[in-house]
Amino acid sequence: DIATKAKQRGCITVMGGYHATFRDKEILSLGMVDYIVKGEGEYTFSRLVQNLEENKDISNLPGVSYRKDNVIFEASIPKPPENLDDIPFPSRELLPLGKYWMTQIEGEPLMNIVTSRGCPFACSFCASSNFAGLRWRTRSIDNIMAELEHLYYDYGYRGFAFMDDNFTLQPERVELMTEKIQKNKMNIKWWCFSRVDTIMNNVTLIKKMASSGLKMVFLGLESADPRSLKDYGKKITTEISEKAIKILHSNGIKVLGSFILGNIHDTQETISKTIEYAKKLNIDIAQFSALTPFPGTKFFQKMIKENRIFTWDWKLFDGAHSVIIGDYLKPQEIQKMIFSAYIEFYRQGKQISNVWGFIRKFVNTHVPFINAYKEAYYQRKRMPFSSKKHNIVQQQRTFS
């Protein structure tokens, strides 16, 4: 819709990001977008703008797919930047930040920071390794601290969300960062994504992270079913996850646990087992999502090969709707169980008091829960939608 309105005003339209990178031909064929910047786009987009301003040919620009005279020219994903320190900080002063609603942590507005890129783990449901590469690249500590201090002193931010896929992959790096935060007497509150294995192997680091202001960790716990964990490429066990959560809680750190329901071989029994597992873990927030074949993932390719995707309405590829045909459960059955998962988890005594505490104190700290719960409620109202298999070749048209 935004691209359409921009085109109506005579603007040149450019898209980037995960979906645009992996579905560039489809997007360009719709006529609303002129160029697609694939992969990490800082340098590619800058070169594209420069070439357009100077009326230069863009056909040889790496990483730019485009449409010309109704012909689509598809580019490959370019090699990602090696030195992340060379990328300037976002020009936040160009945005009226005060007009934007912002997530909070314990009353402090959160500003996002990314300190590393790339992922060596290649989980089947995630496109990160195909988008940013398998090799993990990190910014220097000095560069990270320079941005933190800029946001802390120049903008007044005291809440930070480290959005790295693998923030704790290199413990020494995180330890040095926490030491500098404390040395500089920066009174901040922050949260990050992590993995249960890195927590288990770095108990001392967790203590230092807590001392520097870590308030919450997002963990991909995914499932209680060993087969699903294997399918997802998660080399963890339920026992390891339980121990990692206890370590975090013992240091006063809250846990947001993410679970994926609706694997192709899931049954009511396996999903119920995962829901009970989530309740048993005593985590602070639970997020339940439908297994979704996002473009760029191994799971997407598998679902295409097996002819299991029954709709190409991308609005439904949101983690809240089931869009695949499983062996035992219909999509609407999976969605009902997702709704039930939220009800069962949050009606527990501790979670009920937490919910009211969040509403009273800092409700928007916990957007993942609230948005997912709201969506689960409305998706129940929308149920059922057809679970009939459609011919995937026809659905995809020419966008295979």
Tab-separated table of C-alpha atoms in Angstrom, residues 4-5 22 45 69 77 89 91 112 115-116 134 168 177 182 197 207 237 240 256 270 293 297 307 377:
chain	number	residue	atom	x	y	z
A	4	THR	CA	1.424	2.141	-4.364
A	5	LYS	CA	0.815	5.559	-2.806
A	22	PHE	CA	13.981	-13.650	-1.455
A	45	PHE	CA	21.381	1.387	-1.597
A	69	ASP	CA	10.301	-2.100	-19.919
A	77	ILE	CA	22.730	-11.425	-2.968
A	89	PHE	CA	25.488	5.062	12.876
A	91	SER	CA	21.029	9.286	11.361
A	112	ASN	CA	17.506	-0.882	19.090
A	115	THR	CA	26.332	-5.162	17.195
A	116	SER	CA	26.920	-8.197	14.970
A	134	LEU	CA	26.903	-18.115	7.946
A	168	THR	CA	26.312	-13.881	23.326
A	177	MET	CA	31.188	-4.470	26.857
A	182	GLN	CA	29.914	-0.163	34.409
A	197	ASP	CA	23.862	-23.360	25.344
A	207	LYS	CA	26.285	-12.336	36.459
A	237	THR	CA	17.398	-30.488	25.004
A	240	ILE	CA	19.515	-27.826	29.100
A	256	LEU	CA	10.876	-14.478	27.320
A	270	THR	CA	2.896	-33.134	20.943
A	293	PRO	CA	7.580	-21.156	5.833
A	297	THR	CA	14.471	-20.636	4.900
A	307	ASN	CA	3.402	-29.129	-1.913
A	377	TYR	CA	-7.982	-13.831	19.978
